[in-house]
Coordinates of N, CA and C in Angstrom, one line a residue:
X706 N 0.7 -1.4 0.1 CA -0.1 -0.2 0.0 C 0.5 1.0 -0.2
X707 N 0.6 2.2 -0.9 CA 1.5 3.5 -1.0 C 1.1 4.5 0.0
X708 N 1.7 5.1 0.5 CA 1.8 6.2 1.3 C 0.4 7.4 1.0
X709 N -0.3 7.4 -0.1 CA -1.2 7.8 -0.2 C -2.6 7.3 -0.2
X710 N -2.5 6.1 0.0 CA -3.4 5.1 0.1 C -4.2 5.2 1.9
X711 N -5.1 5.0 2.1 CA -5.4 4.4 3.2 C -6.3 3.3 3.5
X712 N -6.4 2.6 4.2 CA -7.1 1.3 4.6 C -8.3 1.5 4.5
X713 N -8.9 0.5 3.4 CA -10.1 0.9 3.4 C -11.3 0.1 4.7
X714 N -12.2 0.9 4.8 CA -13.2 0.5 6.4 C -14.2 -0.2 5.8
X715 N -14.6 -1.2 6.4 CA -15.7 -2.4 6.2 C -16.8 -1.9 7.3
X716 N -17.8 -1.5 6.7 CA -18.9 -1.3 7.6 C -19.8 -2.0 7.6
X717 N -20.0 -3.3 8.7 CA -20.8 -4.6 8.6 C -21.9 -4.7 9.7
X718 N -22.8 -5.3 9.6 CA -23.9 -5.6 10.6 C -23.2 -6.6 11.3
X719 N -23.2 -6.5 12.7 CA -22.1 -7.1 13.5 C -23.2 -8.3 14.4
X720 N -24.4 -8.2 14.1 CA -25.4 -9.1 14.5 C -25.6 -10.4 13.4
X721 N -25.4 -10.0 12.3 CA -25.5 -11.0 10.9 C -24.6 -12.3 10.7
X722 N -25.1 -13.3 10.7 CA -24.1 -14.2 10.2 C -23.8 -14.2 9.0
X723 N -24.0 -13.9 7.9 CA -23.8 -13.8 6.8 C -22.6 -12.8 7.2
X724 N -22.7 -11.5 7.8 CA -22.0 -10.5 7.5 C -20.5 -10.9 8.2
X725 N -20.7 -11.3 9.2 CA -19.8 -11.9 10.0 C -18.9 -13.3 9.5
X726 N -19.6 -14.3 8.3 CA -18.5 -14.9 8.0 C -18.1 -13.9 6.4
X727 N -18.7 -12.8 6.0 CA -17.9 -12.1 5.6 C -16.5 -12.0 5.8
X728 N -16.4 -11.3 6.9 CA -15.6 -10.5 7.7 C -14.5 -11.6 7.9
X729 N -14.8 -12.8 8.4 CA -13.9 -13.7 8.3 C -13.3 -14.3 6.9
X730 N -14.0 -14.3 6.1 CA -13.4 -14.6 4.8 C -12.7 -13.6 4.0
X731 N -12.7 -12.1 4.6 CA -11.8 -11.2 4.2 C -10.6 -11.5 5.2
X732 N -10.9 -11.7 6.5 CA -9.3 -11.7 7.3 C -8.6 -12.7 6.9
X733 N -9.4 -13.7 6.6 CA -8.3 -14.9 6.4 C -7.6 -14.6 4.8
X734 N -8.2 -14.0 3.8 CA -7.8 -13.7 2.6 C -6.8 -12.3 2.4
X735 N -7.0 -11.4 3.4 CA -6.7 -10.4 3.3 C -4.9 -10.6 3.5
X736 N -4.0 -10.6 2.8 CA -2.7 -11.2 3.1 C -2.0 -9.9 2.9
X737 N -2.5 -8.9 2.4 CA -1.7 -7.4 2.2 C -2.3 -6.6 3.4
X738 N -2.9 -7.2 4.6 CA -3.2 -6.2 5.8 C -3.9 -4.7 5.1
X739 N -4.8 -5.0 4.4 CA -5.4 -3.9 3.7 C -6.7 -3.0 4.8
X740 N -7.5 -4.4 4.8 CA -9.0 -3.9 5.5 C -9.1 -3.8 7.0
X741 N -10.0 -2.6 7.4 CA -10.1 -2.5 8.9 C -11.6 -2.6 8.8
X742 N -12.2 -3.1 9.9 CA -13.7 -3.3 10.2 C -14.2 -2.6 11.5
X743 N -15.6 -2.3 11.1 CA -16.3 -1.7 12.2 C -17.9 -2.1 11.7
X744 N -18.3 -2.6 13.2 CA -19.9 -2.7 13.1 C -20.8 -1.7 12.8
X745 N -21.7 -2.0 12.0 CA -22.9 -0.7 11.7 C -23.0 -0.2 12.9
X746 N -23.4 -0.9 14.0 CA -23.9 -0.6 15.2 C -22.9 0.2 16.1
X747 N -22.0 0.3 15.3 CA -21.1 1.3 16.5 C -21.1 2.7 16.2
X748 N -20.6 3.2 17.2 CA -20.8 4.9 16.9 C -19.9 5.4 15.9
X749 N -18.8 5.0 15.6 CA -17.7 5.2 15.3 C -18.4 5.0 13.4
X750 N -19.3 4.1 13.2 CA -20.0 3.8 12.1 C -20.8 5.1 11.7
X751 N -21.8 5.3 12.8 CA -22.6 6.3 12.7 C -22.3 7.4 12.6
X752 N -20.8 8.0 12.8 CA -20.5 9.2 12.7 C -20.3 9.5 11.1
X753 N -19.5 8.4 10.6 CA -19.1 8.2 9.4 C -20.2 8.4 8.1
X754 N -21.1 7.2 8.6 CA -22.2 7.5 7.7 C -23.1 8.4 7.5
X755 N -23.2 9.2 8.4 CA -24.1 10.3 9.2 C -23.6 11.3 8.0
X756 N -22.0 11.6 7.8 CA -21.4 12.7 7.1 C -21.6 12.5 5.6
X757 N -21.5 11.0 5.3 CA -22.4 10.7 3.9 C -23.4 10.8 3.4
X758 N -24.2 10.9 4.7 CA -25.9 11.7 4.0 C -26.6 10.2 4.3
X759 N -26.0 9.0 5.1 CA -26.6 7.8 5.2 C -27.2 7.5 6.5
X760 N -28.6 7.1 6.5 CA -29.0 6.5 7.9 C -28.4 5.7 8.6
X761 N -27.6 6.1 9.8 CA -27.1 4.9 10.4 C -27.8 3.5 10.9
X762 N -28.9 4.0 11.1 CA -29.8 2.7 11.6 C -30.2 2.0 10.6
X763 N -29.9 2.0 9.4 CA -30.1 1.3 8.4 C -29.0 0.1 8.0
X764 N -29.6 -1.0 9.0 CA -28.7 -2.2 8.7 C -28.4 -3.2 7.5
X765 N -29.1 -2.8 7.0 CA -29.5 -3.8 5.4 C -28.2 -3.8 4.3
X766 N -27.3 -2.9 4.4 CA -26.1 -3.3 3.7 C -24.9 -3.1 4.3
X767 N -24.1 -3.5 3.4 CA -22.3 -3.2 4.0 C -22.0 -2.1 3.0
X768 N -21.0 -1.4 4.0 CA -20.6 0.0 3.2 C -18.8 -0.3 3.5
X769 N -18.0 0.2 2.4 CA -16.7 0.3 2.1 C -16.5 1.7 2.5
X770 N -15.7 2.6 3.3 CA -15.3 3.9 3.4 C -13.6 3.9 2.6
X771 N -13.6 4.5 1.5 CA -12.4 4.5 0.9 C -11.3 6.0 1.4
X772 N -10.2 5.7 1.6 CA -9.5 7.0 1.9 C -10.2 7.7 2.8
X773 N -10.4 7.0 4.2 CA -11.4 7.5 5.1 C -10.0 8.9 5.6
X774 N -11.1 10.0 5.9 CA -10.9 11.4 6.2 C -9.5 12.1 5.4
X775 N -10.0 11.5 4.3 CA -8.9 12.3 3.1 C -10.3 13.2 2.4
X776 N -9.6 14.1 2.0 CA -10.4 14.8 0.9 C -11.2 14.0 -0.2
X777 N -10.7 12.9 -0.5 CA -11.5 12.1 -1.8 C -12.0 11.2 -0.8
X778 N -12.5 11.1 0.5 CA -13.2 10.1 0.9 C -14.2 9.8 0.2
X779 N -14.4 8.2 0.2 CA -15.7 8.3 -0.4 C -16.6 6.7 0.3
X780 N -17.8 6.8 0.0 CA -18.7 5.6 0.5 C -19.2 5.0 -0.4
X781 N -18.7 3.3 -0.9 CA -19.5 2.3 -1.7 C -20.7 1.8 -0.8
X782 N -21.7 1.0 -1.4 CA -22.8 0.4 -0.9 C -22.9 -0.6 -1.7
X783 N -23.5 -2.0 -0.7 CA -24.3 -2.9 -1.5 C -23.1 -3.5 -2.4
X784 N -23.7 -3.9 -3.7 CA -22.8 -4.5 -4.5 C -21.3 -3.8 -4.9
X785 N -21.3 -2.6 -5.1 CA -20.3 -1.7 -5.3 C -19.4 -2.4 -4.2
X786 N -19.6 -2.4 -2.9 CA -18.7 -2.3 -1.7 C -18.4 -3.9 -1.9
X787 N -19.3 -5.0 -2.0 CA -18.8 -6.3 -2.4 C -17.5 -6.6 -3.3
X788 N -18.2 -5.9 -4.4 CA -17.1 -5.9 -5.5 C -15.6 -5.5 -5.3
X789 N -15.6 -4.4 -4.6 CA -14.4 -3.6 -4.2 C -13.6 -4.5 -3.3
X790 N -14.5 -4.7 -2.4 CA -13.6 -5.7 -1.4 C -13.2 -7.0 -1.9
X791 N -13.5 -7.7 -3.0 CA -13.2 -8.5 -3.5 C -12.1 -8.4 -4.6
X792 N -11.9 -7.2 -5.2 CA -11.2 -6.8 -6.0 C -9.7 -6.5 -5.5
X793 N -9.9 -6.2 -3.9 CA -8.5 -5.5 -3.1 C -8.1 -6.9 -2.7
X794 N -8.6 -8.0 -2.9 CA -7.9 -9.5 -2.1 C -6.8 -9.7 -3.2
X795 N -6.8 -9.2 -4.4 CA -5.6 -9.3 -5.1 C -5.8 -10.9 -5.6
X796 N -4.9 -11.3 -6.4 CA -4.6 -12.3 -7.1 C -6.1 -12.9 -8.2
X797 N -6.6 -14.0 -8.0 CA -7.6 -14.3 -9.1 C -8.7 -13.5 -8.5
X798 N -8.9 -12.9 -7.1 CA -10.2 -12.4 -6.8 C -10.3 -11.0 -7.5
X799 N -9.3 -10.5 -8.3 CA -9.6 -9.3 -9.2 C -10.3 -9.2 -10.3
X800 N -10.6 -10.7 -10.5 CA -11.3 -10.8 -11.7 C -12.7 -11.0 -11.4
X801 N -13.2 -10.3 -10.2 CA -14.6 -10.4 -9.7 C -15.2 -9.2 -10.4
X802 N -14.0 -7.9 -10.3 CA -14.2 -6.6 -10.7 C -15.0 -6.7 -12.2
X803 N -14.9 -7.8 -13.0 CA -15.6 -7.9 -14.4 C -17.4 -7.8 -13.8
X804 N -17.6 -8.1 -12.6 CA -18.9 -7.9 -12.2 C -19.5 -6.5 -12.6
X805 N -18.4 -5.4 -12.5 CA -18.8 -4.1 -12.6 C -19.9 -4.1 -14.1
X806 N -19.8 -4.8 -15.2 CA -20.1 -4.5 -16.4 C -21.5 -4.9 -16.4
X807 N -22.6 -5.6 -15.3 CA -23.6 -6.0 -15.2 C -24.4 -4.6 -14.1
X808 N -25.5 -3.8 -14.9 CA -25.8 -2.6 -14.4 C -26.1 -2.5 -12.7
X809 N -26.0 -1.7 -12.1 CA -25.9 -1.6 -10.6 C -27.3 -1.9 -10.2
X810 N -28.2 -1.6 -10.9 CA -29.5 -1.7 -10.3 C -29.5 -3.3 -10.2
X811 N -29.3 -3.6 -11.1 CA -29.2 -5.4 -11.7 C -28.9 -6.0 -10.4
X812 N -26.9 -5.4 -10.1 CA -26.5 -5.9 -9.0 C -27.1 -5.7 -7.6
X813 N -27.8 -4.5 -7.3 CA -28.2 -4.2 -6.1 C -29.4 -4.7 -6.0
X814 N -30.2 -5.1 -7.1 CA -31.3 -5.8 -6.7 C -31.2 -7.4 -6.1
X815 N -30.2 -8.0 -7.0 CA -29.7 -9.0 -6.4 C -29.3 -9.0 -5.0
X816 N -28.3 -8.0 -4.5 CA -28.1 -8.0 -3.3 C -29.0 -7.8 -2.1
X817 N -30.0 -6.9 -2.8 CA -31.2 -6.5 -1.7 C -32.0 -8.0 -1.5
X818 N -32.1 -8.8 -2.2 CA -32.7 -10.0 -1.9 C -32.1 -10.9 -1.0
X819 N -30.6 -10.8 -1.3 CA -29.8 -11.7 -0.3 C -30.0 -10.8 0.9
X820 N -30.2 -9.6 1.2 CA -30.1 -9.0 2.6 C -31.2 -9.1 3.2
X821 N -32.1 -9.2 2.7 CA -34.0 -9.4 2.9 C -33.8 -10.9 3.7
X822 N -33.3 -11.5 3.1 CA -33.3 -12.7 3.6 C -32.2 -13.5 4.4
X823 N -31.0 -12.7 4.7 CA -29.6 -13.2 5.8 C -30.3 -13.7 7.0
X824 N -30.6 -13.0 7.8 CA -30.9 -13.5 9.3 C -31.6 -14.8 9.0
X825 N -32.8 -15.0 8.0 CA -33.3 -16.4 8.0 C -32.5 -17.4 7.8
X826 N -31.5 -17.3 6.5 CA -30.6 -18.3 6.2 C -29.3 -18.4 6.9
X827 N -29.0 -17.3 7.3 CA -27.7 -17.5 8.0 C -27.6 -17.0 9.9
X828 N -28.9 -16.7 10.0 CA -29.0 -16.6 11.6 C -28.3 -14.9 12.1
X829 N -28.9 -14.7 13.2 CA -28.8 -13.4 13.8 C -28.4 -13.7 15.2
X830 N -27.1 -13.0 15.5 CA -26.5 -13.0 16.8 C -27.5 -12.2 17.9
X831 N -27.1 -12.7 19.1 CA -27.1 -11.5 20.2 C -26.8 -10.2 20.0
X832 N -25.6 -10.5 19.8 CA -24.8 -9.4 20.0 C -23.6 -9.2 19.0
X833 N -22.7 -8.5 18.8 CA -21.4 -8.6 18.1 C -20.4 -9.4 18.6
X834 N -19.9 -10.2 17.5 CA -19.1 -11.3 18.0 C -17.5 -10.6 17.6
X835 N -17.2 -10.9 18.8 CA -15.7 -10.5 19.2 C -14.7 -11.0 18.2
X836 N -13.7 -9.9 18.1 CA -12.7 -10.6 17.0 C -11.7 -11.3 17.6
X837 N -10.8 -12.7 17.0 CA -9.8 -13.2 17.5 C -8.7 -12.3 18.1
X838 N -8.0 -12.2 19.1 CA -7.2 -11.5 19.4 C -6.1 -10.8 18.6
X839 N -5.7 -11.9 17.7 CA -5.0 -11.7 16.7 C -5.4 -10.6 15.6
X840 N -6.8 -10.5 15.6 CA -7.1 -9.4 14.8 C -7.7 -8.4 15.1
X841 N -7.9 -8.2 16.4 CA -8.2 -7.3 17.1 C -8.1 -5.8 17.0
X842 N -6.7 -5.6 16.4 CA -6.2 -4.1 15.6 C -7.0 -3.7 14.4
X843 N -7.5 -4.8 14.3 CA -8.0 -4.5 12.6 C -9.2 -3.8 13.0
X844 N -10.1 -4.2 13.9 CA -11.5 -3.8 14.3 C -11.5 -2.4 15.1
X845 N -12.0 -1.2 14.6 CA -12.0 -0.1 14.9 C -12.9 0.6 16.1
X846 N -13.9 -0.3 16.3 CA -15.0 -0.2 17.1 C -14.7 -1.1 18.8
X847 N -13.5 -1.9 18.7 CA -13.8 -3.1 19.5 C -13.4 -1.9 21.1

């Protein structure tokens, strides 16, 4: 990572089983130590999302903040966030970027179907799961 880049921050629903699987998937494959994480339920996520005009109580999507606290800070949501995360893993995962050729409206419609059913299919936890000790420094809200 160059000095002009910052670590992308993934905001995820901390009580969602699917979201927690996504975080574990990223932790396992993030060999370049790029990602940082915070649950959507955290005060930190609330402040950042509000700054971008997003309702921090809407837990139906995953977000990625690029270039946190820089003049070019941006927020990606839904399928754009997923495609960005996967492409940042490098290697063969970069090929997932080809998904951008599909219209965002279609990608986000599929995303919303999964999001609507995620608790029923993947479960819901009573509280946010704590990260393993070796990953705690990557979580900004612990």
